[in-house]
Coordinates of C-alpha atoms and ligand atoms in Angstrom, one line a residue:
X1 CA 13.8 9.4 10.1
X2 CA 10.6 10.9 9.2
X3 CA 9.7 11.6 5.4
X4 CA 7.9 14.7 6.6
X5 CA 11.0 16.0 7.7
X6 CA 13.3 14.7 4.9
X7 CA 14.5 15.7 1.6
X8 CA 13.2 13.2 -0.8
X9 CA 11.2 13.2 -3.7
X10 CA 10.4 10.1 -6.0
X11 CA 9.6 10.0 -9.7
X12 CA 6.7 8.3 -11.4
X13 CA 8.7 8.4 -14.6
X14 CA 12.5 7.3 -15.0
X15 CA 14.4 10.1 -16.8
X16 CA 14.5 9.7 -20.6
X17 CA 18.1 9.2 -20.9
X18 CA 18.3 6.3 -18.4
X19 CA 18.9 3.0 -20.4
X20 CA 19.6 0.4 -17.5
X21 CA 17.4 -0.5 -15.0
X22 CA 19.7 0.6 -11.9
X23 CA 19.9 4.1 -13.3
X24 CA 16.1 4.0 -13.9
X25 CA 15.2 3.0 -10.2
X26 CA 17.9 4.7 -8.4
X27 CA 16.6 8.1 -10.2
X28 CA 12.8 7.2 -9.5
X29 CA 13.7 6.4 -5.9
X30 CA 15.0 9.9 -5.4
X31 CA 18.7 8.6 -4.6
X32 CA 20.3 9.5 -7.5
X33 CA 20.4 12.6 -10.2
X34 CA 22.1 13.1 -13.1
X35 CA 24.3 16.6 -13.3
X36 CA 26.0 15.7 -16.5
X37 CA 27.1 12.8 -18.6
X38 CA 28.8 10.5 -16.4
X39 CA 28.2 12.9 -13.2
X40 CA 26.0 12.3 -10.6
X41 CA 24.8 13.6 -7.4
X42 CA 23.8 11.3 -4.1
X43 CA 20.6 12.6 -2.4
X44 CA 20.9 11.9 1.4
X45 CA 18.8 8.5 0.7
X46 CA 21.1 7.6 -2.0
X47 CA 24.1 8.5 0.0
X48 CA 23.3 5.9 2.6
X49 CA 23.6 3.2 0.2
X50 CA 26.6 4.4 -1.1
X51 CA 28.3 4.8 2.4
X52 CA 27.1 1.1 3.5
X53 CA 29.1 0.0 0.6
X54 CA 31.9 2.0 1.6
X55 CA 32.2 0.8 5.0
X56 CA 31.5 -3.0 4.1
X57 CA 34.6 -2.3 1.7
X58 CA 36.8 -0.4 4.5
X59 CA 36.0 -3.3 7.1
X60 CA 37.0 -6.1 4.7
X61 CA 40.3 -4.2 3.6
X62 CA 41.0 -3.3 6.9
X63 CA 40.5 -7.1 8.0
X64 CA 42.7 -8.0 5.6
X65 CA 45.3 -5.9 7.1
X66 CA 45.7 -2.9 4.7
X67 CA 46.2 0.5 5.5
X68 CA 44.0 3.3 4.6
X69 CA 45.5 6.3 3.2
X70 CA 44.6 9.5 1.1
X71 CA 46.3 10.6 -2.1
X72 CA 45.4 13.4 -4.0
X73 CA 42.8 13.3 -6.9
X74 CA 44.9 16.6 -8.3
X75 CA 48.4 14.6 -9.1
X76 CA 51.2 16.7 -10.9
X77 CA 51.9 16.2 -14.5
X78 CA 55.8 15.0 -13.7
X79 CA 54.6 12.0 -11.7
X80 CA 52.5 10.7 -14.9
X81 CA 55.7 11.7 -17.1
X82 CA 57.7 9.7 -15.0
X83 CA 55.6 6.4 -15.3
X84 CA 55.1 7.0 -19.0
X85 CA 51.4 7.4 -18.6
X86 CA 50.8 11.2 -19.4
X87 CA 51.1 10.6 -23.1
X88 CA 49.3 7.1 -23.5
X89 CA 46.3 8.3 -21.6
X90 CA 46.4 11.6 -23.1
X91 CA 46.3 9.7 -26.6
X92 CA 43.6 7.5 -25.4
X93 CA 41.8 10.3 -24.2
X94 CA 40.6 8.9 -21.1
X95 CA 42.7 11.4 -18.8
X96 CA 41.0 14.2 -17.4
X97 CA 43.6 16.9 -16.7
X98 CA 43.8 20.8 -15.8
X99 CA 46.1 23.3 -15.5
X100 CA 46.8 25.9 -12.6
X101 CA 47.1 29.6 -13.0
X102 CA 50.9 29.1 -13.4
X103 CA 50.4 26.9 -16.2
X104 CA 51.4 23.7 -14.2
X105 CA 49.5 20.8 -15.4
X106 CA 47.6 18.1 -13.0
X107 CA 45.9 14.7 -13.8
X108 CA 42.7 14.1 -12.2
X109 CA 43.5 10.5 -11.0
X110 CA 41.7 7.7 -13.0
X111 CA 43.8 5.4 -10.3
X112 CA 46.6 6.3 -8.0
X113 CA 49.7 4.4 -8.8
X114 CA 51.9 7.2 -9.3
X115 CA 50.9 9.0 -6.2
X116 CA 51.3 6.0 -4.3
X117 CA 54.8 4.8 -5.8
X118 CA 55.9 8.2 -4.8
X119 CA 54.6 8.0 -1.4
X120 CA 56.5 4.8 -1.0
X121 CA 59.7 5.8 -2.3
X122 CA 60.1 8.8 -0.3
X123 CA 60.0 7.1 3.1
X124 CA 61.2 3.3 2.7
X125 CA 64.8 2.6 2.2
X126 CA 65.1 -1.3 3.3
X127 CA 63.4 -4.4 2.9
X128 CA 62.7 -4.4 6.7
X129 CA 60.1 -2.1 6.2
X130 CA 58.0 -4.3 4.1
X131 CA 55.3 -5.6 3.3
X132 CA 52.4 -3.4 3.2
X133 CA 49.2 -2.8 1.5
X134 CA 47.9 0.7 1.2
X135 CA 44.3 1.6 0.0
X136 CA 42.1 4.6 -0.3
X137 CA 38.4 5.1 -1.2
X138 CA 38.1 8.2 -3.0
X139 CA 36.6 9.9 -6.5
X140 CA 38.2 8.6 -9.7
X141 CA 37.8 10.8 -12.9
X142 CA 38.0 9.2 -16.7
X143 CA 37.0 10.8 -19.2
X144 CA 35.2 7.6 -20.9
X145 CA 34.3 7.4 -24.4
X146 CA 30.7 6.4 -23.5
X147 CA 29.6 7.4 -20.2
X148 CA 26.5 5.5 -19.8
X149 CA 24.3 3.2 -17.8
X150 CA 24.2 5.4 -14.9
X151 CA 26.9 4.5 -12.0
X152 CA 27.9 1.6 -14.1
X153 CA 30.1 3.9 -16.3
X154 CA 30.8 7.4 -14.8
X155 CA 33.4 10.2 -15.6
X156 CA 33.5 10.6 -11.8
X157 CA 32.9 7.9 -9.6
X158 CA 33.9 6.5 -6.2
X159 CA 36.6 3.6 -6.2
X160 CA 38.6 1.4 -3.7
X161 CA 42.1 1.3 -4.9
X162 CA 44.6 -0.7 -2.9
X163 CA 48.3 -1.1 -3.7
X164 CA 50.5 -3.7 -2.2
X165 CA 54.5 -3.6 -2.0
X166 CA 56.4 -6.5 -1.4
X167 CA 60.2 -6.9 -1.9
X168 CA 59.7 -10.4 -4.2
X169 CA 57.1 -12.2 -6.1
X170 CA 56.3 -14.6 -3.2
X171 CA 55.5 -11.7 -1.0
X172 CA 53.1 -10.3 -3.8
X173 CA 51.2 -14.0 -4.4
X174 CA 50.2 -13.6 -0.4
X175 CA 49.1 -10.2 -0.9
X176 CA 47.0 -11.2 -4.1
X177 CA 45.3 -14.1 -2.1
X178 CA 44.6 -11.9 0.7
X179 CA 42.7 -9.3 -1.6
X180 CA 40.8 -12.3 -3.7
X181 CA 39.6 -13.3 0.0
X182 CA 38.4 -10.1 1.0
X183 CA 36.8 -9.4 -2.0
X184 CA 35.2 -12.7 -1.8
X185 CA 33.9 -11.3 1.5
X186 CA 32.8 -7.8 0.4
X187 CA 30.6 -9.3 -2.6
X188 CA 29.2 -11.8 -0.4
X189 CA 28.0 -9.7 2.4
X190 CA 26.5 -7.5 -0.3
X191 CA 24.5 -10.6 -1.1
X192 CA 25.8 -10.7 -4.7
X193 CA 25.8 -13.1 -7.0
X194 CA 29.6 -12.9 -8.7
X195 CA 32.2 -14.8 -10.3
X196 CA 35.8 -14.6 -10.9
X197 CA 37.2 -14.8 -14.0
X198 CA 40.7 -14.4 -15.7
X199 CA 41.2 -11.4 -17.2
X200 CA 43.7 -9.8 -19.8
X201 CA 46.5 -8.1 -18.0
X202 CA 47.3 -5.7 -20.6
X203 CA 50.2 -5.5 -22.9
X204 CA 52.4 -3.9 -20.4
X205 CA 52.9 -7.0 -18.5
X206 CA 51.8 -8.2 -15.0
X207 CA 51.7 -11.9 -14.5
X208 CA 48.0 -12.4 -13.3
X209 CA 44.8 -10.7 -13.4
X210 CA 41.4 -11.5 -12.2
X211 CA 38.0 -9.6 -12.5
X212 CA 35.2 -10.2 -10.3
X213 CA 31.9 -10.0 -12.4
X214 CA 28.4 -9.7 -11.3
X215 CA 26.5 -11.8 -13.7
X216 CA 23.7 -9.5 -15.5
X217 CA 22.1 -9.6 -18.8
X218 CA 23.1 -5.8 -18.9
X219 CA 26.6 -6.1 -18.3
X220 CA 28.9 -4.6 -20.7
X221 CA 31.7 -7.3 -20.7
X222 CA 31.1 -10.8 -22.1
X223 CA 32.2 -13.6 -20.0
X224 CA 33.1 -17.4 -20.8
X225 CA 32.2 -20.2 -18.5
X226 CA 32.6 -23.9 -19.3
X227 CA 29.7 -25.9 -18.4
X228 CA 31.0 -27.6 -15.6
X229 CA 32.4 -24.5 -14.1
X230 CA 35.9 -25.3 -14.3
X231 CA 36.9 -22.3 -16.4
X232 CA 35.9 -18.7 -16.4
X233 CA 37.4 -16.0 -18.3
X234 CA 36.6 -12.4 -19.9
X235 CA 36.2 -13.0 -23.5
X236 CA 39.2 -10.7 -24.1
X237 CA 41.2 -13.3 -22.4
X238 CA 39.4 -16.8 -23.1
X239 CA 40.9 -19.6 -25.1
X240 CA 39.5 -22.5 -26.4
X241 CA 40.6 -26.2 -26.5
X242 CA 42.0 -26.7 -30.0
X243 CA 39.0 -26.9 -32.8
X244 CA 38.2 -30.0 -34.9
X245 CA 40.3 -29.3 -38.1
X246 CA 38.2 -30.0 -41.3
X247 CA 41.4 -30.8 -43.4
X248 CA 42.4 -33.5 -40.8
X249 CA 43.8 -36.4 -42.9
X250 CA 44.0 -34.8 -46.2
X251 CA 47.2 -34.8 -48.4
X252 CA 48.4 -31.1 -49.7
X253 CA 47.2 -30.2 -52.8
X254 CA 49.3 -28.0 -55.0
X255 CA 48.9 -24.1 -54.3
X256 CA 46.8 -22.6 -56.9
X257 CA 45.7 -25.5 -59.1
X258 CA 42.2 -24.6 -59.0
X259 CA 42.1 -20.8 -58.6
X260 CA 38.5 -19.2 -58.8
X261 CA 37.0 -16.0 -59.5
X262 CA 35.0 -14.7 -56.7
X263 CA 33.7 -11.1 -58.0
X264 CA 32.0 -8.8 -55.4
X265 CA 32.2 -11.4 -52.8
X266 CA 33.1 -9.8 -49.5
X267 CA 32.3 -12.0 -46.7
X268 CA 33.8 -15.2 -45.9
X269 CA 30.3 -16.9 -45.6
X270 CA 29.5 -15.5 -49.3
X271 CA 32.9 -16.8 -50.7
X272 CA 32.5 -20.2 -49.3
X273 CA 28.9 -20.7 -50.5
X274 CA 30.4 -19.5 -54.0
X275 CA 33.3 -21.6 -54.0
X276 CA 31.2 -24.7 -52.6
X277 CA 33.0 -25.4 -49.3
X278 CA 32.7 -24.3 -45.8
X279 CA 33.6 -21.3 -44.2
X280 CA 36.3 -23.0 -41.9
X281 CA 37.9 -23.3 -45.1
X282 CA 38.3 -19.8 -46.3
X283 CA 41.5 -17.9 -44.6
X284 CA 40.7 -14.6 -43.2
X285 CA 43.7 -12.4 -43.8
X286 CA 43.9 -9.4 -41.4
X287 CA 46.5 -6.7 -42.0
X288 CA 47.3 -4.7 -38.6
X289 CA 49.6 -1.9 -37.8
X290 CA 51.1 -2.7 -34.4
X291 CA 53.1 -0.4 -32.0
X292 CA 56.0 -1.7 -29.8
X293 CA 56.6 0.0 -26.6
X294 CA 59.6 2.0 -28.0
X295 CA 57.2 3.7 -30.4
X296 CA 58.1 1.9 -33.6
X297 CA 55.6 0.5 -35.9
X298 CA 54.8 -2.4 -38.2
X299 CA 52.5 -3.8 -40.4
X300 CA 51.9 -7.4 -40.2
X301 CA 49.1 -10.2 -41.5
X302 CA 47.2 -12.3 -39.4
X303 CA 45.5 -15.6 -40.7
X304 CA 42.8 -16.8 -39.2
X305 CA 39.9 -19.2 -40.1
X306 CA 36.8 -17.7 -41.6
X307 CA 34.6 -18.9 -38.9
X308 CA 36.5 -17.2 -36.4
X309 CA 37.2 -13.4 -35.5
X310 CA 40.7 -11.9 -34.1
X311 CA 40.4 -10.8 -30.4
X312 CA 42.1 -7.4 -30.6
X313 CA 42.8 -7.3 -27.1
X314 CA 44.9 -10.6 -27.1
X315 CA 46.4 -9.5 -30.1
X316 CA 49.2 -6.9 -29.3
X317 CA 50.5 -8.9 -26.6
X318 CA 51.0 -12.0 -29.2
X319 CA 52.8 -9.6 -31.5
X320 CA 54.9 -8.4 -28.7
X321 CA 53.3 -4.8 -29.3
X322 CA 51.6 -2.5 -27.2
X323 CA 48.8 -2.0 -29.5
X324 CA 47.4 -3.0 -32.9
X325 CA 45.1 -1.5 -35.0
X326 CA 43.5 -2.5 -38.1
X327 CA 45.1 -1.0 -41.2
X328 CA 42.8 1.5 -42.4
X329 CA 40.7 0.6 -45.4
X330 CA 42.2 3.4 -47.7
X331 CA 45.6 2.4 -47.0
X332 CA 45.0 -1.7 -48.1
X333 CA 45.5 -1.1 -51.7
X334 CA 49.3 -0.1 -51.1
X335 CA 50.2 -3.1 -49.2
X336 CA 47.7 -5.5 -50.9
X337 CA 46.6 -3.8 -54.0
X338 CA 43.2 -4.6 -53.4
X339 CA 40.3 -3.7 -51.2
X340 CA 39.0 -5.7 -48.0
X341 CA 37.7 -9.4 -49.1
X342 CA 40.4 -10.4 -51.3
X343 CA 43.7 -9.7 -49.3
X344 CA 45.9 -12.7 -48.7
X345 CA 49.0 -13.7 -47.5
X346 CA 51.2 -14.1 -50.6
X347 CA 52.8 -11.0 -52.5
X348 CA 51.8 -8.2 -49.6
X349 CA 54.1 -4.9 -50.4
X350 CA 56.0 -4.0 -47.0
X351 CA 55.4 -0.1 -46.3
X352 CA 58.5 2.1 -46.7
X353 CA 61.1 1.2 -44.1
X354 CA 59.9 -2.3 -43.5
X355 CA 61.6 -5.2 -45.4
X356 CA 58.8 -7.7 -45.2
X357 CA 55.0 -8.1 -44.0
X358 CA 55.5 -10.9 -41.3
X359 CA 52.9 -13.4 -41.6
X360 CA 51.3 -14.7 -38.2
X361 CA 49.2 -17.7 -38.0
X362 CA 46.2 -18.2 -35.5
X363 CA 46.4 -21.6 -33.9
X364 CA 43.2 -22.5 -35.5
X365 CA 45.0 -22.5 -39.1
X366 CA 48.3 -23.8 -37.9
X367 CA 48.1 -27.4 -39.7
X368 CA 45.7 -26.0 -42.3
X369 CA 45.6 -27.7 -45.7
X370 CA 43.8 -26.9 -49.1
X371 CA 42.0 -24.1 -48.0
X372 CA 41.3 -20.8 -49.9
X373 CA 42.9 -17.4 -49.4
X374 CA 42.6 -14.2 -51.2
X375 CA 44.8 -13.2 -54.4
X376 CA 45.5 -9.7 -53.4
X377 CA 43.4 -9.1 -56.6
X378 CA 40.2 -7.8 -56.5
X379 CA 37.3 -10.8 -57.2
X380 CA 40.0 -13.8 -57.1
X381 CA 40.6 -16.5 -54.5
X382 CA 43.6 -19.0 -54.5
X383 CA 43.1 -22.7 -54.0
X384 CA 45.2 -25.4 -52.3
X385 CA 46.7 -23.0 -49.5
X386 CA 48.4 -24.7 -46.9
X387 CA 50.0 -22.1 -44.7
X388 CA 53.1 -23.7 -43.6
X389 CA 54.3 -25.0 -46.7
X390 CA 53.1 -21.6 -48.6
X391 CA 54.1 -18.7 -46.5
X392 CA 57.2 -17.8 -44.1
X393 CA 55.4 -18.1 -40.7
X394 CA 56.8 -15.4 -38.5
X395 CA 54.7 -17.0 -35.4
X396 CA 51.7 -19.1 -34.5
X397 CA 49.6 -17.0 -32.2
X398 CA 46.4 -17.8 -30.1
X399 CA 44.2 -14.6 -30.9
X400 CA 40.9 -16.2 -31.7
X401 CA 38.0 -14.8 -29.7
X402 CA 36.1 -17.8 -28.1
X403 CA 32.7 -18.7 -29.5
X404 CA 29.5 -20.0 -27.5
X405 CA 29.9 -23.9 -28.0
X406 CA 33.6 -23.8 -28.5
X407 CA 35.5 -26.6 -26.5
X408 CA 36.5 -25.8 -23.0
X409 CA 40.2 -25.3 -22.6
X410 CA 39.9 -27.5 -19.5
X411 CA 39.1 -30.4 -21.9
X412 CA 35.9 -31.3 -20.6
X413 CA 32.6 -29.6 -21.8
X414 CA 31.9 -26.8 -24.0
X415 CA 32.1 -22.8 -23.3
X416 CA 29.2 -20.5 -22.8
X417 CA 29.1 -16.9 -23.0
X418 CA 27.2 -14.7 -20.4
X419 CA 26.9 -11.1 -20.0
X420 CA 28.7 -9.5 -16.5
X421 CA 29.6 -6.2 -14.9
X422 CA 33.1 -5.7 -13.8
X423 CA 32.9 -4.9 -10.3
X424 CA 36.4 -5.5 -8.9
X425 CA 39.7 -6.2 -10.5
X426 CA 43.0 -7.5 -9.0
X427 CA 46.2 -7.3 -10.5
X428 CA 49.7 -8.5 -10.2
X429 CA 51.5 -5.7 -11.3
X430 CA 54.9 -6.5 -11.0
X431 CA 57.8 -3.9 -11.2
X432 CA 56.6 -1.5 -13.7
X433 CA 55.9 1.4 -11.9
X434 CA 58.9 0.8 -9.4
X435 CA 61.3 0.3 -12.2
X436 CA 60.2 3.5 -13.9
X437 CA 59.6 5.8 -10.9
X438 CA 62.7 3.9 -9.2
X439 CA 60.7 2.7 -6.0
X440 CA 63.8 0.6 -4.5
X441 CA 64.8 -0.7 -1.1
X442 CA 68.0 -2.7 -0.3
X443 CA 67.4 -6.4 -0.2
X444 CA 69.2 -8.4 2.7
X445 CA 72.2 -8.6 0.6
X446 CA 72.3 -4.9 0.5
X447 CA 71.3 -4.8 -3.3
X448 CA 69.1 -2.2 -4.4
X449 CA 66.0 -3.7 -5.8
X450 CA 62.7 -2.4 -7.2
X451 CA 59.4 -3.4 -5.3
X452 CA 57.0 -5.7 -6.4
X453 CA 53.6 -4.2 -6.6
X454 CA 49.8 -5.6 -6.8
X455 CA 47.1 -3.2 -7.3
X456 CA 43.0 -3.6 -6.6
X457 CA 40.4 -1.9 -7.8
X458 CA 36.9 -2.1 -6.5
X459 CA 34.0 0.4 -7.8
X460 CA 31.8 1.5 -5.1
X461 CA 29.0 3.3 -7.0
X462 CA 29.2 0.6 -9.7
X463 CA 28.8 -2.5 -7.1
X464 CA 25.7 -0.6 -5.6
X465 CA 24.2 -0.2 -9.3
X466 CA 25.1 -4.0 -10.0
X467 CA 23.2 -4.6 -6.7
X468 CA 20.3 -3.0 -8.2
X469 CA 20.5 -4.5 -11.5
X470 CA 20.6 -8.2 -9.6
X471 CA 17.8 -7.3 -7.2
X472 CA 14.8 -5.7 -8.4
X473 CA 11.4 -6.2 -9.6
X474 CA 8.6 -4.6 -11.7
X475 CA 7.7 -2.3 -8.7
X476 CA 11.4 -1.3 -7.7
X477 CA 14.4 -1.9 -5.8
X478 CA 14.6 -5.2 -3.7
X479 CA 17.8 -4.1 -1.6
X480 CA 19.8 -6.5 0.1
X481 CA 19.6 -5.4 3.5
X482 CA 23.1 -4.6 3.8
X483 CA 23.0 -2.1 1.2
X484 CA 19.5 -0.8 1.7
X485 CA 19.5 2.9 3.0
X486 CA 17.3 2.2 5.5
X487 CA 16.4 -1.4 6.5
X488 CA 12.8 -0.8 7.5
X489 CA 9.9 1.5 6.8
X490 CA 6.9 2.4 8.9
X491 CA 3.7 3.4 7.1
X492 CA 1.1 5.0 8.6
X493 CA -2.0 4.7 6.6
X494 CA -4.4 7.1 8.0
X495 CA -3.9 10.5 10.3
X496 CA -6.4 9.7 13.0
X497 CA -4.6 9.7 16.4
X498 CA -4.9 6.2 17.4
X499 CA -3.1 5.0 14.0
X500 CA -0.5 8.0 14.4
X501 CA 0.1 7.2 17.9
X502 CA 0.6 3.6 17.1
X503 CA 2.9 4.1 14.2
X504 CA 5.0 6.8 16.3
X505 CA 5.4 4.1 19.2
X506 CA 6.5 1.4 16.7
X507 CA 9.1 4.2 15.1
X508 CA 10.5 4.9 18.5
X509 CA 10.7 1.1 19.5
X510 CA 12.2 -0.1 16.5
X511 CA 14.8 3.1 16.5
X512 CA 15.5 2.2 20.2
X513 CA 16.3 -1.3 19.3
X514 CA 18.7 -0.2 16.6
X515 CA 16.8 -0.7 13.5
X516 CA 17.1 2.1 10.9
X517 CA 13.9 3.0 10.3
X518 CA 12.3 5.3 7.8
X519 CA 8.6 6.3 8.7
X520 CA 6.3 7.6 6.1
X521 CA 4.4 10.1 8.1
X522 CA 3.4 12.1 5.2
X523 CA -0.1 13.1 4.6
X524 CA -0.6 10.9 1.5
X525 CA -3.0 8.2 0.2
X526 CA -2.2 4.6 1.5
X527 CA -1.3 3.8 -2.1
X528 CA 1.2 6.4 -2.6
X529 CA 2.8 5.2 0.5
X530 CA 2.8 1.7 -0.8
X531 CA 4.1 2.3 -4.1
X532 CA 7.0 4.6 -3.0
X533 CA 8.1 2.1 -0.2
X534 CA 8.3 -0.5 -3.2
X535 CA 10.2 1.4 -5.1
X536 CA 12.6 2.6 -2.5
X537 CA 12.7 -1.0 -1.7
X538 CA 13.1 -1.2 2.0
X539 CA 13.9 -4.9 3.1
X540 CA 11.1 -4.9 5.8
X541 CA 7.8 -2.8 6.0
X542 CA 5.3 -2.3 8.9
X543 CA 2.0 -1.0 8.0
X544 CA -0.3 0.7 10.6
X545 CA -3.7 1.0 9.5
X546 CA -7.0 1.3 11.2
X547 CA -8.7 -1.9 10.5
X548 CA -5.9 -4.1 11.3
X549 CA -5.1 -2.1 14.7
X550 CA -8.9 -2.7 15.4
X551 CA -8.0 -6.5 15.6
X552 CA -4.9 -5.9 17.5
X553 CA -2.3 -6.1 15.0
X554 CA 0.0 -4.3 12.2
X555 CA 0.9 -5.8 8.7
X556 CA 4.6 -6.6 8.7
X557 CA 6.1 -8.1 5.3
X558 CA 9.4 -8.0 3.5
X559 CA 10.0 -6.4 0.2
X560 CA 11.0 -9.7 -1.4
X561 CA 8.4 -12.0 -0.6
X562 CA 5.7 -9.0 -0.2
X563 CA 3.5 -11.5 1.9
X564 CA 1.9 -9.4 4.9
X565 CA 1.4 -11.1 8.4
X566 CA -0.6 -9.7 11.3
X567 CA 1.8 -9.2 14.2
X568 CA 0.9 -7.6 17.6
X569 CA 2.5 -4.0 17.9
X570 CA 4.5 -5.7 21.1
X571 CA 5.9 -8.2 19.1
X572 CA 7.0 -5.8 15.7
X573 CA 10.5 -5.3 17.1
X574 CA 11.4 -9.2 17.6
X575 CA 10.0 -9.9 14.3
X576 CA 11.7 -7.1 12.5
X577 CA 15.1 -7.6 14.1
X578 CA 14.8 -11.6 13.4
X579 CA 13.7 -11.1 9.8
X580 CA 16.6 -8.6 9.2
X581 CA 19.3 -10.7 10.7
X582 CA 18.0 -13.8 8.5
X583 CA 18.4 -11.5 5.4
X584 CA 14.9 -10.4 5.0
X585 CA 13.9 -12.8 2.3
X586 CA 11.0 -14.3 4.3
X587 CA 9.3 -13.0 7.2
X588 CA 10.7 -14.3 10.8
X589 CA 7.5 -15.1 12.7
Ligands
ATP601 P1 36.1 -0.9 -17.5 O1 36.7 -2.3 -18.2 O2 34.6 -1.6 -17.4 O3 36.2 0.3 -18.0 P2 38.3 -0.9 -16.1 O4 38.9 -2.4 -16.2 O5 38.9 0.2 -16.7 O6 36.9 -1.0 -16.2 P3 39.8 -0.8 -13.5 O7 40.8 0.3 -13.9 O8 40.0 -2.2 -13.2 O9 38.6 -0.6 -14.4 O10 39.2 0.1 -12.2 C1 38.8 -1.0 -10.9 C2 37.4 -0.8 -10.9 O11 36.8 0.5 -10.9 C3 36.7 -1.7 -11.8 O12 36.7 -2.8 -11.8 C4 35.2 -1.1 -11.7 O13 34.4 -1.6 -10.8 C5 35.5 0.5 -11.1 N1 35.2 1.5 -12.5 C6 36.1 1.5 -13.4 N2 35.9 2.5 -14.3 C7 34.6 2.6 -14.0 C8 33.6 3.8 -14.3 N3 33.8 4.6 -15.5 N4 32.4 4.0 -13.7 C9 32.1 3.2 -12.2 N5 33.2 2.5 -12.1 C10 34.2 2.3 -12.6
MG602 MG1 39.5 -3.8 -14.8

């Protein structure tokens, strides 16, 4: 392709609202334009990278035996009501939806479990017709609360979503492993450094769920890894080995024997300092309002060590609920009689319709003795609190957020926290959708059974952006070869006939040899051409200039190393091909 005949404009400055490097560079390279919050257009150059990613995903999905389908983006509300997701997604505000002229409502698919389950139940009747895995690569819509970071969090974005169908769990396990393998192949082919971490599978069940993460400082997810590499989990899911107990070996003292005023001291740190103790001996009493799947709600207390925080993703499941929210500050006095800071586990008043306020204890405090707790009275703390002795424990739960330096649950080494970008997610769904939508087949004993499903998402645009986050320098993008819009750039530095002819010939030779070449034949200064080639990040660059030509060579370099070598024009095709085949890190001369 020739730049003089292309539609491409690079920018010196990144758009003012671009916050992350991938958005800045893709916009500056003229590959991406923001149209509205979370909504983007791809230019011809940008679309090439997106398509490359799409093709890699399609090839690996096909190789795994998955079958491509196309499901509607506009999906009738009835399907979503059947699965129970219409109200939930509407309440969460994530669902984009529309109404036709007759008032019929549609969801714009954020994923397609309903549509695919509907497709399958319409035609499958017997276990003999299974198993299979259906996938599509299509636009998704999500009304994200904070659409930002360019392609990393869009409201309209391209996703590959696959759904496997089996008669039993064993079949699902096989599909799950196949998908893990396919995803590994995809991210390896893209040249990405990634990690597989355990993920929360949500309050609605599902037995296993893992995320593929690209480790990058700009990532929105916190990841927990053990230093020995044996453990990795999203922080939403991560657990630790039991923490050392500061009260170990002590006898329990009487409750309240040395109660102490703590006027105006809201934080556990301030209270500990005032009480002359350590913060792990202060009980944090958190009041939550939890909602069960049947819609009923209850208020409960969660006790956790003052140096730890409750992980609100883990909490609902531990309470047997679908979600749990902190009791609003203005409602606290009704239940505890005081403001935050002094809430305690003893003497809580249940809201109307509830017999008592159940008290759950985090594992970190299961055996606690002689710790402090709020007195449910402004400015007062009780001493000598031992949860097992002093309150009726409704359950011991594991809901603490893991911290950098905590002991690894594998029993060896400590945990470290890094940031990452979730690019893929594989999930053993089970029968949630097949039960609610009655997607059943007759098993070998002629009994009707709901199908066992898995779902597997992969963000196409997000992965392209993650590749840029991981591969760039001060001058621009450093594309991994498989995702580069063009593998090679040819730059003609001057406009005289000799240079132009030589550049034209190289362009023709490289193209004929099957190399994807972008020919910068514009009437621009050399400096402009160099800067643009660096910004766009073509993996290999061939520079044709008068001085070098006089010596019988052109200059070839890789974007990653930028070290130019003189190569005779007749050898350029061979060098470029070998360099690309080797991943274009260093020049193959
Ligand atoms: P996140 O936690 O980042 O919001 P998610 O867990 O809701 O993502 P999934 O429902 O698992 O996302 O979607 C599957 C894949 O689709 C994700 O792994 C990600 O690569 C991609 N994806 C999800 N949301 C977005 C988005 N708003 N913009 C771009 N890609 C997205
Ligand atoms: Mg996910």
